[in-house]
Amino acid sequence: MHMRGLPVCTFSDHLTIAVPVAVAAAVGTYLLTRYLSSRSDSKGKVNLEINKDNAKVVHSFDIEDLGKKAVYCRCWRSKKFPYCDGAHAKHNEETGDNVGPLIIKRRDA
């Protein structure tokens, strides 16, 4: 039974409409998900807050000024950056990373 004035749609007619709509919805969802996740994803960045106004963060030190030992941050999470304060332990726990500090020390003569 069909309503007067409306055409009778066959299974083939339904597929002709449903398949392109489903494909368009899937592609749209995929693109929207990629766009939104790329905007808010900060886990891909290493430096989240230190000297963000500079295009490149560079620190240089003279060997003569180091003393016996210097411990530098490599996770970019240290509150004492560029020196390590142990923040990599929390970073490693949260991300599954295994970064540690850069330790420079004088060789015993």
PDB file of C-alpha atoms in Angstrom:
ATOM      1  CA  MET A   1       0.000   0.000   0.000  1.00  0.00           C
ATOM      2  CA  HIS A   2       1.315   3.424  -0.864  1.00  0.00           C
ATOM      3  CA  MET A   3       0.130   6.936  -0.334  1.00  0.00           C
ATOM      4  CA  ARG A   4      -1.664   8.625  -3.170  1.00  0.00           C
ATOM      5  CA  GLY A   5       0.539  11.031  -5.125  1.00  0.00           C
ATOM      6  CA  LEU A   6       3.857   9.612  -3.901  1.00  0.00           C
ATOM      7  CA  PRO A   7       5.938   7.386  -6.156  1.00  0.00           C
ATOM      8  CA  VAL A   8       6.646   3.823  -5.119  1.00  0.00           C
ATOM      9  CA  CYS A   9      10.377   3.405  -4.334  1.00  0.00           C
ATOM     10  CA  THR A  10      12.066   0.115  -4.975  1.00  0.00           C
ATOM     11  CA  PHE A  11      14.998  -1.297  -3.030  1.00  0.00           C
ATOM     12  CA  SER A  12      17.292  -0.124  -5.833  1.00  0.00           C
ATOM     13  CA  ASP A  13      15.915   3.421  -5.515  1.00  0.00           C
ATOM     14  CA  HIS A  14      16.640   3.412  -1.782  1.00  0.00           C
ATOM     15  CA  LEU A  15      20.218   2.242  -2.388  1.00  0.00           C
ATOM     16  CA  THR A  16      20.747   4.953  -4.995  1.00  0.00           C
ATOM     17  CA  ILE A  17      19.916   7.550  -2.357  1.00  0.00           C
ATOM     18  CA  ALA A  18      21.280   5.926   0.810  1.00  0.00           C
ATOM     19  CA  VAL A  19      24.777   4.967  -0.388  1.00  0.00           C
ATOM     20  CA  PRO A  20      25.919   8.469  -1.472  1.00  0.00           C
ATOM     21  CA  VAL A  21      24.400   9.999   1.675  1.00  0.00           C
ATOM     22  CA  ALA A  22      26.200   7.462   3.898  1.00  0.00           C
ATOM     23  CA  VAL A  23      29.515   7.994   2.075  1.00  0.00           C
ATOM     24  CA  ALA A  24      29.185  11.789   2.351  1.00  0.00           C
ATOM     25  CA  ALA A  25      28.374  11.516   6.071  1.00  0.00           C
ATOM     26  CA  ALA A  26      31.359   9.220   6.696  1.00  0.00           C
ATOM     27  CA  VAL A  27      33.775  11.464   4.784  1.00  0.00           C
ATOM     28  CA  GLY A  28      32.415  14.571   6.514  1.00  0.00           C
ATOM     29  CA  THR A  29      32.752  12.977   9.946  1.00  0.00           C
ATOM     30  CA  TYR A  30      36.312  11.852   9.198  1.00  0.00           C
ATOM     31  CA  LEU A  31      37.380  15.307   7.967  1.00  0.00           C
ATOM     32  CA  LEU A  32      35.708  17.098  10.874  1.00  0.00           C
ATOM     33  CA  THR A  33      37.336  14.743  13.393  1.00  0.00           C
ATOM     34  CA  ARG A  34      40.782  15.260  11.821  1.00  0.00           C
ATOM     35  CA  TYR A  35      40.332  19.037  11.788  1.00  0.00           C
ATOM     36  CA  LEU A  36      39.155  19.296  15.395  1.00  0.00           C
ATOM     37  CA  SER A  37      41.808  16.930  16.757  1.00  0.00           C
ATOM     38  CA  SER A  38      44.629  18.758  14.948  1.00  0.00           C
ATOM     39  CA  ARG A  39      43.531  22.086  16.429  1.00  0.00           C
ATOM     40  CA  SER A  40      43.494  20.957  20.049  1.00  0.00           C
ATOM     41  CA  ASP A  41      46.242  18.329  20.050  1.00  0.00           C
ATOM     42  CA  SER A  42      49.221  19.661  22.023  1.00  0.00           C
ATOM     43  CA  LYS A  43      50.730  16.246  22.753  1.00  0.00           C
ATOM     44  CA  GLY A  44      52.607  16.411  19.466  1.00  0.00           C
ATOM     45  CA  LYS A  45      54.461  19.512  20.613  1.00  0.00           C
ATOM     46  CA  VAL A  46      57.515  19.236  22.778  1.00  0.00           C
ATOM     47  CA  ASN A  47      57.746  22.810  24.043  1.00  0.00           C
ATOM     48  CA  LEU A  48      54.357  23.832  25.395  1.00  0.00           C
ATOM     49  CA  GLU A  49      55.215  27.097  27.175  1.00  0.00           C
ATOM     50  CA  ILE A  50      58.889  28.147  27.266  1.00  0.00           C
ATOM     51  CA  ASN A  51      59.840  31.259  25.226  1.00  0.00           C
ATOM     52  CA  LYS A  52      56.926  30.774  22.820  1.00  0.00           C
ATOM     53  CA  ASP A  53      57.440  34.327  21.485  1.00  0.00           C
ATOM     54  CA  ASN A  54      60.763  33.216  19.902  1.00  0.00           C
ATOM     55  CA  ALA A  55      60.874  31.336  16.600  1.00  0.00           C
ATOM     56  CA  LYS A  56      63.586  29.035  17.972  1.00  0.00           C
ATOM     57  CA  VAL A  57      64.715  28.551  21.576  1.00  0.00           C
ATOM     58  CA  VAL A  58      68.496  28.327  21.872  1.00  0.00           C
ATOM     59  CA  HIS A  59      70.654  28.365  25.000  1.00  0.00           C
ATOM     60  CA  SER A  60      74.419  28.336  24.966  1.00  0.00           C
ATOM     61  CA  PHE A  61      76.897  28.052  27.825  1.00  0.00           C
ATOM     62  CA  ASP A  62      80.668  28.274  28.045  1.00  0.00           C
ATOM     63  CA  ILE A  63      82.298  25.075  29.269  1.00  0.00           C
ATOM     64  CA  GLU A  64      84.468  27.121  31.611  1.00  0.00           C
ATOM     65  CA  ASP A  65      81.362  28.456  33.389  1.00  0.00           C
ATOM     66  CA  LEU A  66      79.793  25.040  34.070  1.00  0.00           C
ATOM     67  CA  GLY A  67      81.740  24.074  37.152  1.00  0.00           C
ATOM     68  CA  LYS A  68      81.947  20.335  37.889  1.00  0.00           C
ATOM     69  CA  LYS A  69      78.501  19.316  36.670  1.00  0.00           C
ATOM     70  CA  ALA A  70      75.449  20.771  34.908  1.00  0.00           C
ATOM     71  CA  VAL A  71      72.088  19.033  34.430  1.00  0.00           C
ATOM     72  CA  TYR A  72      69.887  20.327  31.604  1.00  0.00           C
ATOM     73  CA  CYS A  73      66.216  19.702  30.851  1.00  0.00           C
ATOM     74  CA  ARG A  74      65.306  17.818  27.659  1.00  0.00           C
ATOM     75  CA  CYS A  75      61.558  17.442  28.248  1.00  0.00           C
ATOM     76  CA  TRP A  76      60.804  21.193  28.233  1.00  0.00           C
ATOM     77  CA  ARG A  77      58.670  20.868  31.381  1.00  0.00           C
ATOM     78  CA  SER A  78      61.179  22.148  33.960  1.00  0.00           C
ATOM     79  CA  LYS A  79      60.221  25.249  35.954  1.00  0.00           C
ATOM     80  CA  LYS A  80      63.962  26.047  36.071  1.00  0.00           C
ATOM     81  CA  PHE A  81      64.468  25.650  32.291  1.00  0.00           C
ATOM     82  CA  PRO A  82      67.062  25.211  30.793  1.00  0.00           C
ATOM     83  CA  TYR A  83      68.125  23.410  33.986  1.00  0.00           C
ATOM     84  CA  CYS A  84      66.447  20.144  34.981  1.00  0.00           C
ATOM     85  CA  ASP A  85      64.182  20.067  38.034  1.00  0.00           C
ATOM     86  CA  GLY A  86      63.032  16.449  37.603  1.00  0.00           C
ATOM     87  CA  ALA A  87      59.819  17.362  35.748  1.00  0.00           C
ATOM     88  CA  HIS A  88      60.608  14.645  33.189  1.00  0.00           C
ATOM     89  CA  ALA A  89      59.489  11.999  35.699  1.00  0.00           C
ATOM     90  CA  LYS A  90      55.893  13.291  35.608  1.00  0.00           C
ATOM     91  CA  HIS A  91      56.106  13.855  31.843  1.00  0.00           C
ATOM     92  CA  ASN A  92      57.280  10.257  31.314  1.00  0.00           C
ATOM     93  CA  GLU A  93      54.503   8.876  33.510  1.00  0.00           C
ATOM     94  CA  GLU A  94      51.801  10.858  31.682  1.00  0.00           C
ATOM     95  CA  THR A  95      53.007  10.202  28.132  1.00  0.00           C
ATOM     96  CA  GLY A  96      54.864   6.877  28.307  1.00  0.00           C
ATOM     97  CA  ASP A  97      58.002   8.686  27.142  1.00  0.00           C
ATOM     98  CA  ASN A  98      61.466   7.883  28.516  1.00  0.00           C
ATOM     99  CA  VAL A  99      63.224  11.245  28.304  1.00  0.00           C
ATOM    100  CA  GLY A 100      65.801  12.178  30.919  1.00  0.00           C
ATOM    101  CA  PRO A 101      68.139  15.103  31.536  1.00  0.00           C
ATOM    102  CA  LEU A 102      71.332  15.986  29.701  1.00  0.00           C
ATOM    103  CA  ILE A 103      74.163  15.733  32.229  1.00  0.00           C
ATOM    104  CA  ILE A 104      77.450  17.435  31.448  1.00  0.00           C
ATOM    105  CA  LYS A 105      80.321  16.970  33.869  1.00  0.00           C
ATOM    106  CA  ARG A 106      84.035  17.510  33.849  1.00  0.00           C
ATOM    107  CA  ARG A 107      86.193  14.467  33.501  1.00  0.00           C
ATOM    108  CA  ASP A 108      88.328  13.741  36.555  1.00  0.00           C
ATOM    109  CA  ALA A 109      91.954  14.433  35.672  1.00  0.00           C
TER     110      ALA A 109
END
